[in-house]
XYZ file of C-alpha atoms in Angstrom:
593
model
C 22.860 -17.259 -12.930
C 25.845 -17.907 -15.125
C 25.365 -17.110 -18.784
C 22.662 -14.497 -18.218
C 22.761 -11.784 -20.840
C 22.009 -9.086 -18.325
C 18.766 -7.995 -19.986
C 15.800 -7.336 -17.707
C 12.218 -7.020 -18.914
C 9.593 -5.312 -16.816
C 5.966 -6.399 -16.509
C 3.409 -3.903 -15.248
C 0.410 -5.671 -13.785
C -2.459 -4.706 -11.461
C -1.344 -7.653 -9.307
C 1.871 -9.672 -9.563
C 0.305 -13.083 -8.964
C -2.865 -15.095 -9.346
C -4.314 -17.533 -11.847
C -4.474 -14.868 -14.586
C -1.805 -12.208 -14.068
C 0.548 -14.609 -12.314
C 0.175 -17.205 -15.044
C 1.108 -14.652 -17.742
C 4.077 -13.418 -15.697
C 5.158 -17.033 -15.208
C 5.011 -17.655 -18.966
C 6.957 -14.486 -19.825
C 9.576 -15.448 -17.264
C 9.910 -18.967 -18.665
C 10.555 -17.571 -22.155
C 12.979 -14.969 -20.799
C 14.946 -17.499 -18.747
C 15.193 -19.852 -21.727
C 16.898 -17.000 -23.608
C 19.114 -16.029 -20.663
C 17.155 -12.973 -19.514
C 15.372 -11.855 -16.346
C 11.977 -10.434 -15.422
C 10.792 -7.793 -12.954
C 7.073 -7.719 -12.136
C 5.643 -4.447 -10.823
C 2.273 -4.200 -9.075
C 0.556 -0.960 -10.022
C -2.519 -1.199 -7.784
C -2.300 -0.108 -4.176
C -1.424 -3.055 -1.930
C -4.450 -4.620 -0.336
C -6.709 -3.794 -3.279
C -9.582 -6.262 -3.453
C -9.769 -6.638 -7.215
C -8.543 -4.999 -10.391
C -12.102 -4.562 -11.672
C -13.347 -2.637 -8.665
C -10.207 -0.575 -8.146
C -10.186 1.092 -11.557
C -7.106 2.121 -13.521
C -4.173 2.595 -11.132
C -2.616 6.022 -10.719
C 0.864 4.754 -11.574
C 3.171 7.107 -13.450
C 6.696 6.746 -12.070
C 9.499 5.348 -14.307
C 10.286 2.563 -11.867
C 13.463 0.693 -12.760
C 13.566 2.003 -16.333
C 17.368 2.215 -16.377
C 17.542 -1.528 -15.758
C 14.984 -2.493 -18.400
C 15.308 -3.569 -22.009
C 11.549 -3.668 -22.567
C 8.202 -3.360 -20.874
C 5.013 -5.448 -20.980
C 1.729 -3.904 -19.841
C -0.997 -6.293 -18.699
C -4.702 -5.355 -18.838
C -5.650 -2.569 -16.460
C -2.092 -1.964 -15.263
C -1.478 1.628 -16.376
C -2.727 4.398 -18.615
C -1.504 4.412 -22.214
C 0.389 7.641 -21.491
C 2.779 5.646 -19.324
C 3.704 3.499 -22.313
C 4.176 6.609 -24.444
C 6.690 7.951 -21.928
C 8.454 4.570 -21.831
C 8.766 4.472 -25.629
C 10.157 7.992 -25.637
C 12.742 6.775 -23.130
C 13.769 4.079 -25.632
C 11.914 1.092 -24.188
C 9.929 -1.220 -26.470
C 6.438 -1.748 -25.059
C 4.130 -4.716 -25.563
C 0.498 -4.571 -24.468
C -1.517 -7.633 -23.516
C -5.238 -7.897 -24.322
C -5.700 -4.240 -25.226
C -5.409 -2.431 -28.536
C -3.020 0.545 -28.330
C -1.890 2.573 -31.371
C 1.817 2.427 -32.276
C 2.429 -0.425 -29.821
C 2.976 -4.137 -30.146
C -0.042 -6.063 -28.918
C -0.583 -9.687 -27.959
C -4.208 -10.761 -27.959
C -5.979 -13.955 -27.160
C -8.341 -14.697 -30.052
C -11.335 -14.397 -27.738
C -13.838 -14.508 -30.573
C -12.963 -17.923 -32.022
C -13.250 -19.809 -28.727
C -16.590 -18.207 -27.909
C -17.909 -18.856 -31.421
C -17.045 -22.535 -30.970
C -18.738 -22.573 -27.556
C -21.958 -21.067 -28.970
C -21.909 -23.483 -31.905
C -21.553 -26.345 -29.429
C -24.556 -25.129 -27.419
C -26.602 -24.896 -30.612
C -25.657 -28.497 -31.381
C -27.157 -29.375 -27.980
C -30.415 -27.826 -29.209
C -30.237 -24.452 -27.487
C -31.673 -21.435 -29.305
C -32.121 -19.004 -26.397
C -28.497 -18.302 -25.479
C -27.376 -15.303 -23.380
C -23.999 -13.677 -22.828
C -22.909 -12.015 -19.568
C -19.589 -10.301 -18.959
C -17.848 -7.178 -17.700
C -17.946 -5.214 -20.945
C -15.731 -2.389 -19.657
C -12.736 -4.570 -20.571
C -11.435 -4.927 -24.115
C -11.044 -8.715 -24.046
C -14.575 -9.133 -22.636
C -15.930 -7.026 -25.479
C -14.091 -9.318 -27.891
C -15.705 -12.351 -26.275
C -19.085 -10.703 -26.621
C -18.321 -9.990 -30.302
C -17.615 -13.695 -30.867
C -20.948 -14.538 -29.224
C -22.799 -11.994 -31.392
C -21.174 -13.304 -34.570
C -22.161 -16.891 -33.752
C -25.786 -15.952 -33.006
C -26.054 -13.823 -36.148
C -24.693 -16.664 -38.269
C -27.469 -18.888 -36.931
C -30.271 -16.316 -37.040
C -30.690 -16.200 -33.244
C -31.565 -13.177 -31.084
C -28.955 -12.085 -28.500
C -29.522 -11.353 -24.820
C -26.608 -9.513 -23.213
C -26.048 -8.654 -19.530
C -23.186 -6.821 -17.859
C -21.798 -8.581 -14.789
C -20.123 -5.453 -13.364
C -16.976 -7.409 -12.524
C -15.046 -10.548 -13.449
C -15.680 -12.317 -10.154
C -18.193 -14.642 -8.570
C -20.297 -11.698 -7.410
C -20.958 -10.662 -11.020
C -22.232 -14.136 -11.880
C -24.453 -14.173 -8.805
C -26.036 -10.884 -9.895
C -26.764 -12.290 -13.368
C -28.336 -15.415 -11.839
C -30.661 -13.201 -9.808
C -31.670 -11.304 -12.968
C -32.432 -14.523 -14.851
C -34.490 -15.947 -11.992
C -36.518 -12.749 -11.618
C -37.125 -12.715 -15.393
C -38.494 -16.275 -15.311
C -35.449 -17.918 -16.956
C -35.750 -16.413 -20.464
C -32.789 -18.469 -21.762
C -31.734 -22.108 -21.698
C -27.973 -21.506 -22.025
C -25.484 -18.786 -21.172
C -21.876 -17.952 -21.965
C -20.095 -15.959 -19.265
C -17.069 -13.715 -19.674
C -14.979 -15.478 -17.034
C -14.966 -18.760 -15.160
C -15.360 -16.904 -11.869
C -18.540 -15.287 -13.205
C -19.696 -18.784 -14.162
C -18.841 -20.239 -10.741
C -20.856 -17.516 -9.013
C -23.820 -18.028 -11.332
C -23.860 -21.827 -10.917
C -23.714 -21.532 -7.127
C -26.592 -19.070 -7.009
C -28.718 -21.088 -9.490
C -28.262 -24.314 -7.555
C -29.040 -22.590 -4.267
C -32.322 -21.399 -5.832
C -33.227 -24.962 -6.836
C -32.273 -24.847 -10.530
C -30.247 -27.585 -12.176
C -27.164 -27.051 -14.325
C -27.185 -28.010 -17.161
C -30.793 -29.260 -16.965
C -32.406 -25.843 -16.482
C -29.476 -23.777 -17.723
C -26.403 -24.831 -19.680
C -23.332 -22.791 -18.694
C -20.004 -22.041 -20.393
C -17.239 -19.968 -18.814
C -13.980 -18.523 -20.093
C -10.355 -18.926 -18.913
C -10.445 -22.622 -17.929
C -8.990 -21.945 -14.486
C -7.873 -24.881 -12.333
C -11.180 -24.944 -10.437
C -13.225 -25.529 -13.605
C -12.623 -29.261 -13.943
C -13.379 -29.940 -10.261
C -16.767 -28.247 -10.037
C -19.965 -30.247 -9.917
C -20.975 -30.159 -12.686
C -17.544 -29.703 -14.248
C -17.428 -26.331 -15.973
C -17.217 -26.126 -19.750
C -14.901 -23.258 -20.618
C -12.766 -21.551 -23.228
C -9.077 -21.983 -22.555
C -6.586 -19.187 -23.036
C -3.175 -20.760 -23.562
C -1.477 -18.286 -21.216
C 1.869 -19.996 -21.737
C 1.697 -19.146 -25.455
C 0.483 -15.638 -24.602
C 3.454 -15.025 -22.321
C 5.904 -16.452 -24.805
C 4.514 -14.172 -27.518
C 4.927 -11.146 -25.230
C 8.607 -11.918 -24.739
C 9.213 -12.582 -28.443
C 7.655 -9.256 -29.480
C 10.100 -7.332 -27.270
C 12.737 -7.755 -29.994
C 10.482 -7.165 -33.008
C 9.045 -4.113 -34.779
C 5.582 -3.001 -33.753
C 3.199 -5.824 -34.561
C 0.005 -7.596 -33.483
C -0.159 -11.258 -32.620
C -3.195 -13.332 -31.794
C -3.054 -16.531 -29.772
C -5.931 -18.927 -30.489
C -8.345 -19.971 -27.742
C -9.850 -23.449 -27.413
C -13.325 -24.496 -26.270
C -13.234 -27.291 -23.662
C -16.541 -29.123 -23.236
C -17.451 -30.671 -19.894
C -20.632 -31.365 -17.981
C -22.056 -27.845 -17.507
C -22.838 -27.472 -21.221
C -24.726 -30.785 -21.310
C -21.960 -33.153 -22.294
C -21.464 -36.381 -20.381
C -18.704 -36.227 -17.818
C -15.463 -38.011 -18.383
C -14.752 -38.137 -14.662
C -11.842 -36.656 -12.803
C -8.291 -37.505 -13.828
C -7.062 -39.931 -11.203
C -3.502 -41.161 -11.006
C -0.805 -41.332 -8.371
C 1.100 -38.454 -10.005
C -2.007 -36.322 -10.214
C -3.004 -37.064 -6.625
C 0.475 -36.185 -5.388
C 0.366 -32.934 -7.352
C -2.974 -32.056 -5.761
C -1.605 -32.857 -2.317
C 1.372 -30.592 -2.947
C -0.984 -27.810 -3.996
C -3.104 -28.225 -0.856
C 0.059 -28.194 1.268
C 1.237 -25.073 -0.535
C -2.052 -23.282 0.092
C -1.969 -24.309 3.765
C 1.561 -22.959 4.039
C 0.426 -19.721 2.403
C -2.369 -19.327 4.967
C 0.088 -19.947 7.806
C 2.513 -17.387 6.411
C -0.197 -14.763 6.002
C -1.298 -15.322 9.600
C 2.268 -15.014 10.905
C 2.824 -11.884 8.816
C -0.258 -10.295 10.301
C 0.960 -11.027 13.822
C 4.506 -9.828 13.056
C 3.520 -6.576 11.381
C 0.323 -5.597 13.173
C 1.003 -7.047 16.628
C 3.463 -5.818 19.235
C 6.521 -4.903 17.187
C 9.884 -5.700 18.684
C 11.702 -4.404 15.606
C 11.095 -1.612 13.157
C 9.118 -3.146 10.239
C 11.254 -1.086 7.845
C 14.172 -3.395 8.651
C 12.331 -6.197 6.771
C 13.298 -8.881 9.287
C 9.708 -10.155 8.920
C 10.479 -11.250 5.347
C 12.108 -14.340 6.819
C 8.577 -15.582 7.515
C 7.867 -15.604 3.763
C 9.344 -17.595 0.854
C 11.244 -14.452 -0.250
C 14.980 -15.003 -0.594
C 16.039 -11.336 -0.549
C 14.501 -7.900 -0.512
C 14.854 -4.203 0.137
C 12.615 -1.263 0.969
C 12.806 2.097 -0.760
C 11.237 4.992 1.133
C 10.468 8.227 -0.679
C 13.076 10.849 0.135
C 11.481 13.818 1.943
C 13.546 16.414 0.074
C 14.428 14.854 -3.296
C 11.498 14.194 -5.651
C 11.274 10.766 -7.340
C 14.107 9.513 -5.160
C 14.118 6.542 -2.793
C 16.180 5.977 0.322
C 17.025 2.267 0.409
C 16.284 1.757 4.081
C 15.530 -1.875 4.826
C 17.372 -4.889 3.494
C 16.665 -8.606 3.942
C 19.640 -10.764 2.975
C 20.640 -7.779 0.908
C 22.795 -4.750 1.794
C 20.655 -1.680 2.422
C 21.622 1.957 2.324
C 22.055 4.777 -0.118
C 19.753 6.883 -2.230
C 18.516 5.932 -5.702
C 16.433 7.755 -8.311
C 13.210 5.889 -8.954
C 14.387 4.787 -12.406
C 17.263 2.876 -10.737
C 15.148 1.144 -8.087
C 15.380 -1.664 -7.163
C 19.192 -1.834 -6.936
C 20.754 -3.681 -9.858
C 22.393 -6.251 -7.565
C 18.997 -7.503 -6.410
C 18.407 -9.066 -9.835
C 21.461 -11.271 -9.292
C 19.620 -12.906 -6.372
C 16.775 -14.167 -8.583
C 17.223 -17.646 -10.024
C 14.798 -17.560 -12.917
C 15.014 -21.267 -13.732
C 13.330 -21.952 -10.376
C 10.600 -19.435 -11.120
C 12.199 -16.655 -9.072
C 11.889 -13.058 -10.198
C 12.112 -9.598 -8.681
C 8.748 -8.269 -7.537
C 8.035 -4.632 -6.708
C 4.879 -3.450 -4.950
C 3.892 0.010 -3.732
C 3.844 0.566 0.018
C 1.028 3.034 0.510
C -2.331 3.604 2.103
C -4.885 6.385 1.689
C -3.006 8.195 4.474
C 0.574 7.901 3.217
C 2.663 6.902 0.192
C 5.702 5.355 1.845
C 7.666 3.984 -1.092
C 8.342 0.650 -2.800
C 9.005 -2.871 -1.530
C 11.186 -5.078 -3.739
C 11.636 -8.785 -3.073
C 12.968 -11.872 -4.787
C 10.584 -14.816 -4.760
C 8.683 -17.373 -6.768
C 5.700 -16.472 -8.906
C 2.355 -17.448 -7.387
C 0.063 -18.447 -10.243
C -2.565 -20.632 -8.546
C -4.215 -18.170 -6.170
C -6.983 -15.762 -7.200
C -5.526 -12.425 -8.371
C -4.643 -10.162 -5.460
C -4.289 -12.976 -2.932
C -0.589 -13.497 -3.586
C 2.102 -12.882 -0.967
C 3.472 -9.624 -2.383
C 0.121 -7.837 -2.335
C -0.490 -9.075 1.197
C 3.014 -8.094 2.384
C 2.884 -4.623 0.858
C -0.498 -3.980 2.443
C 0.515 -5.155 5.912
C 3.789 -3.215 5.789
C 2.018 0.007 4.787
C -0.512 -0.419 7.589
C 2.256 -1.182 10.097
C 4.069 2.019 9.116
C 0.833 4.008 9.392
C 0.244 2.412 12.781
C 3.706 3.475 13.938
C 2.975 7.067 12.939
C -0.359 6.953 14.747
C 1.301 5.562 17.870
C 3.824 8.391 17.817
C 1.050 10.950 17.350
C -0.842 9.481 20.298
C 2.326 9.505 22.374
C 2.950 13.120 21.450
C -0.671 14.010 22.187
C -0.272 12.483 25.636
C 2.945 14.411 26.311
C 2.476 17.660 24.401
C 0.281 20.709 24.732
C -2.205 20.555 21.859
C -2.016 24.305 21.112
C 1.689 25.140 21.312
C 3.289 21.725 20.876
C 5.336 22.316 24.042
C 5.755 19.573 26.640
C 2.732 19.347 28.938
C 2.688 18.689 32.675
C 3.255 14.928 32.221
C 6.395 15.354 30.135
C 7.608 18.224 32.340
C 7.338 16.019 35.423
C 9.414 13.353 33.671
C 12.107 15.905 32.730
C 12.153 17.316 36.266
C 12.477 13.790 37.697
C 15.468 13.178 35.405
C 17.051 16.408 36.641
C 16.447 15.369 40.261
C 18.140 11.996 39.667
C 21.123 13.679 38.040
C 21.419 16.109 40.952
C 21.509 13.124 43.302
C 24.326 11.519 41.301
C 26.414 14.646 40.640
C 27.250 16.794 43.652
C 27.892 19.962 41.650
C 24.905 19.749 39.353
C 22.092 22.263 39.798
C 18.957 23.006 37.834
C 16.452 25.840 37.961
C 12.677 25.893 37.647
C 11.085 29.085 36.385
C 7.343 29.728 36.516
C 6.148 32.288 33.945
C 2.812 34.090 33.847
C 1.787 36.535 31.133
C 0.566 39.876 32.481
C -2.272 41.390 30.481
C -3.211 38.190 28.637
C -6.894 38.447 29.667
C -7.039 41.943 28.188
C -5.728 40.593 24.866
C -8.495 37.986 24.789
C -11.150 40.524 25.738
C -9.972 43.109 23.192
C -8.977 41.016 20.188
C -10.710 37.683 20.763
C -9.564 34.182 21.697
C -8.124 33.430 18.247
C -5.579 36.224 18.704
C -4.997 35.036 22.267
C -4.206 31.543 21.008
C -1.804 32.923 18.407
C -0.103 34.958 21.134
C 0.476 31.811 23.208
C 1.919 30.034 20.153
C 4.306 32.903 19.416
C 5.386 33.118 23.071
C 6.163 29.392 22.951
C 8.262 29.880 19.822
C 10.208 32.785 21.303
C 10.949 30.842 24.483
C 12.061 27.769 22.527
C 14.398 29.833 20.336
C 15.850 31.698 23.307
C 16.732 28.617 25.381
C 19.171 25.781 24.811
C 18.217 22.362 23.442
C 18.956 20.853 26.862
C 16.443 23.151 28.569
C 12.709 22.412 28.657
C 9.853 24.844 28.045
C 6.425 23.541 29.075
C 2.917 24.959 29.164
C 0.801 24.120 32.180
C -2.370 25.690 30.818
C -3.852 29.119 30.290
C -1.040 31.659 30.139
C 1.312 29.769 32.506
C 4.628 28.376 31.293
C 7.407 26.526 33.117
C 11.065 26.567 32.131
C 13.458 23.893 33.388
C 17.027 25.155 33.040
C 19.534 22.360 32.797
C 22.749 23.124 34.683
C 23.078 26.468 36.465
C 25.989 27.833 38.455
C 25.261 28.809 42.037
C 22.135 30.294 43.555
C 22.190 33.293 41.200
C 22.993 31.400 38.042
C 19.533 31.870 36.565
C 19.447 35.677 36.673
C 20.833 36.196 33.155
C 18.403 33.660 31.722
C 15.478 35.301 33.494
C 16.436 38.716 32.135
C 16.808 37.340 28.599
C 13.438 35.577 28.775
C 11.700 38.698 30.030
C 13.211 40.848 27.279
C 12.220 38.295 24.643
C 8.610 37.864 25.715
C 7.829 41.531 26.353
C 8.846 42.602 22.846
C 5.677 43.567 20.903
C 3.931 40.885 18.836
C 2.168 41.435 15.514
C -0.835 39.118 15.152
C -3.398 39.410 12.348
C -2.469 43.059 11.868
C -2.702 43.860 15.586
C 0.284 44.968 17.677
C 0.014 43.104 20.964
C 2.089 43.636 24.086
C 2.101 41.699 27.350
C 4.122 41.789 30.524
C 5.772 38.820 32.202
C 6.078 37.762 35.831
C 8.723 35.144 36.610
C 9.349 33.168 39.760
C 12.498 31.065 40.111
C 13.712 28.252 42.345
C 17.134 26.620 42.088
C 18.089 23.161 43.316
C 20.891 22.599 45.778
C 21.524 22.315 49.498
C 19.094 19.398 49.751
C 16.327 21.118 47.779
C 16.188 19.056 44.574
C 12.609 17.839 44.932
C 10.774 19.103 41.775
C 7.409 19.552 43.514
C 8.990 21.628 46.259
C 10.910 23.737 43.734
C 7.778 24.272 41.645
C 5.904 25.518 44.735
C 8.808 27.815 45.557
C 8.842 29.183 41.998
C 5.080 29.709 42.168
C 5.408 31.689 45.391
C 8.266 33.731 43.929
C 6.198 34.486 40.820
C 3.305 35.858 42.885
C 5.726 37.973 44.884
C 7.035 39.364 41.594
C 3.478 40.152 40.487
C 2.798 41.937 43.754
C 5.915 44.043 43.380
C 4.947 44.886 39.797
C 1.462 46.048 40.861
C 2.911 48.352 43.550
C 4.983 50.207 40.950
């Protein structure tokens, strides 16, 4: 990356790839690279989100990487306007795309002109009943509707407007159902997006209607699929390359607005005769490369799923699984448990990991040196979180994916799988603990106690002088506590007894609860047959001190039976039986007093 100026520009986007967001990011990057700069694209939606429309405005408010940035672009639906206000106050110029924001530079596609041309073209075909359908919650869709309304008003025609509810195929299918139920009140329709149009055409044809014979259709965006549909989809093209270039140029200019013109592209779905598909050796090879790329993407996503959600040989936080992807480097920042807005750089793939960074310095500055912008490589950052846990941020160097639908790109997929793998690891540990721990006190249960006793037995067999002791403890008067104060107080008493025992003993000793008011203590390393006497006395003094629980002073007695290994008596089951017998003898003595 020789000759790079060192400037980095951030792009906030609901997704960091796809045929809309990815195409804009790709265009901004091309302009930045031509001027010797770099780009960082930040996904603001939770990984694994299905669509930007259905997910709503992301709850993204952290100043990620601000210390590295010389400017910030905000794509539609990426963040609340308050985020941009904070960025400007921190000295960052901010450029918004396809949304009007006071005191900010804005780049807009001239949505109205392209739609006006599309409506005029439909009128030339003889249509007078022309509808518009789009997701009017979005600014640019409202602009497209305004262009439609202007064109109809200029020609004295009555509008018919429907809200698709989203920008995807499902929204177009819903509109098709409405039209069919209404008896086809229009002969032509302009839709807010090509994906709306694709959904509508599919549903209309499935119901036996012909396009454009029964309904002429025009979309918007001119995505790659449009020309290959049957009939080929007429659409309004947004020159996203010009849009991205304008975003980059406005980073260095005073606050201003810039509009990029849109162009109506007529094909078969509006009633025009088809010009056929472009066929050439170069074009065919390009299509083959795209098919191969998509097949490779499917293979990678499958392998990622197996690596992250299958049997894990390595901790997913180490990022070794990134070698399955086209990423060339990456690191994982996990939120620090004690320092707010701070990330522990835990995992590193072809990149040194370690250290702690404030969120405004993540990802590490050196990661940008790994991105070769001329090849379409940039630094991507996606959140790693699920509804259960916000883990941190995943940063990776890779190529921009601009041909998939939004949200189907590798970074969104990787962030989602990683977050679920981390959640799964936590759940596994909880299940393991549940299998080995008493659910009330958190102490080891019988299963874990037996394992610890078996370890002690093996050590005694190896080391001639090693001895261990097993103590069986039973609370005297526990039933009276339950009867007098209730089981809730009884449970709290057991919890406090467990805490006192744990604090009294060493880390190498084990305190377990067998059930009810019975506890077992495994003392690691005692001297001689009487080596446990001091421990027994200390335990008894600790447990028989009064407890205060919910305003009640509670006292219990304690009976202890002990058995010590040695002289061929290291079998845990035998020692436990001996301790049990000794405990009942102690109880009997206590009753006789």
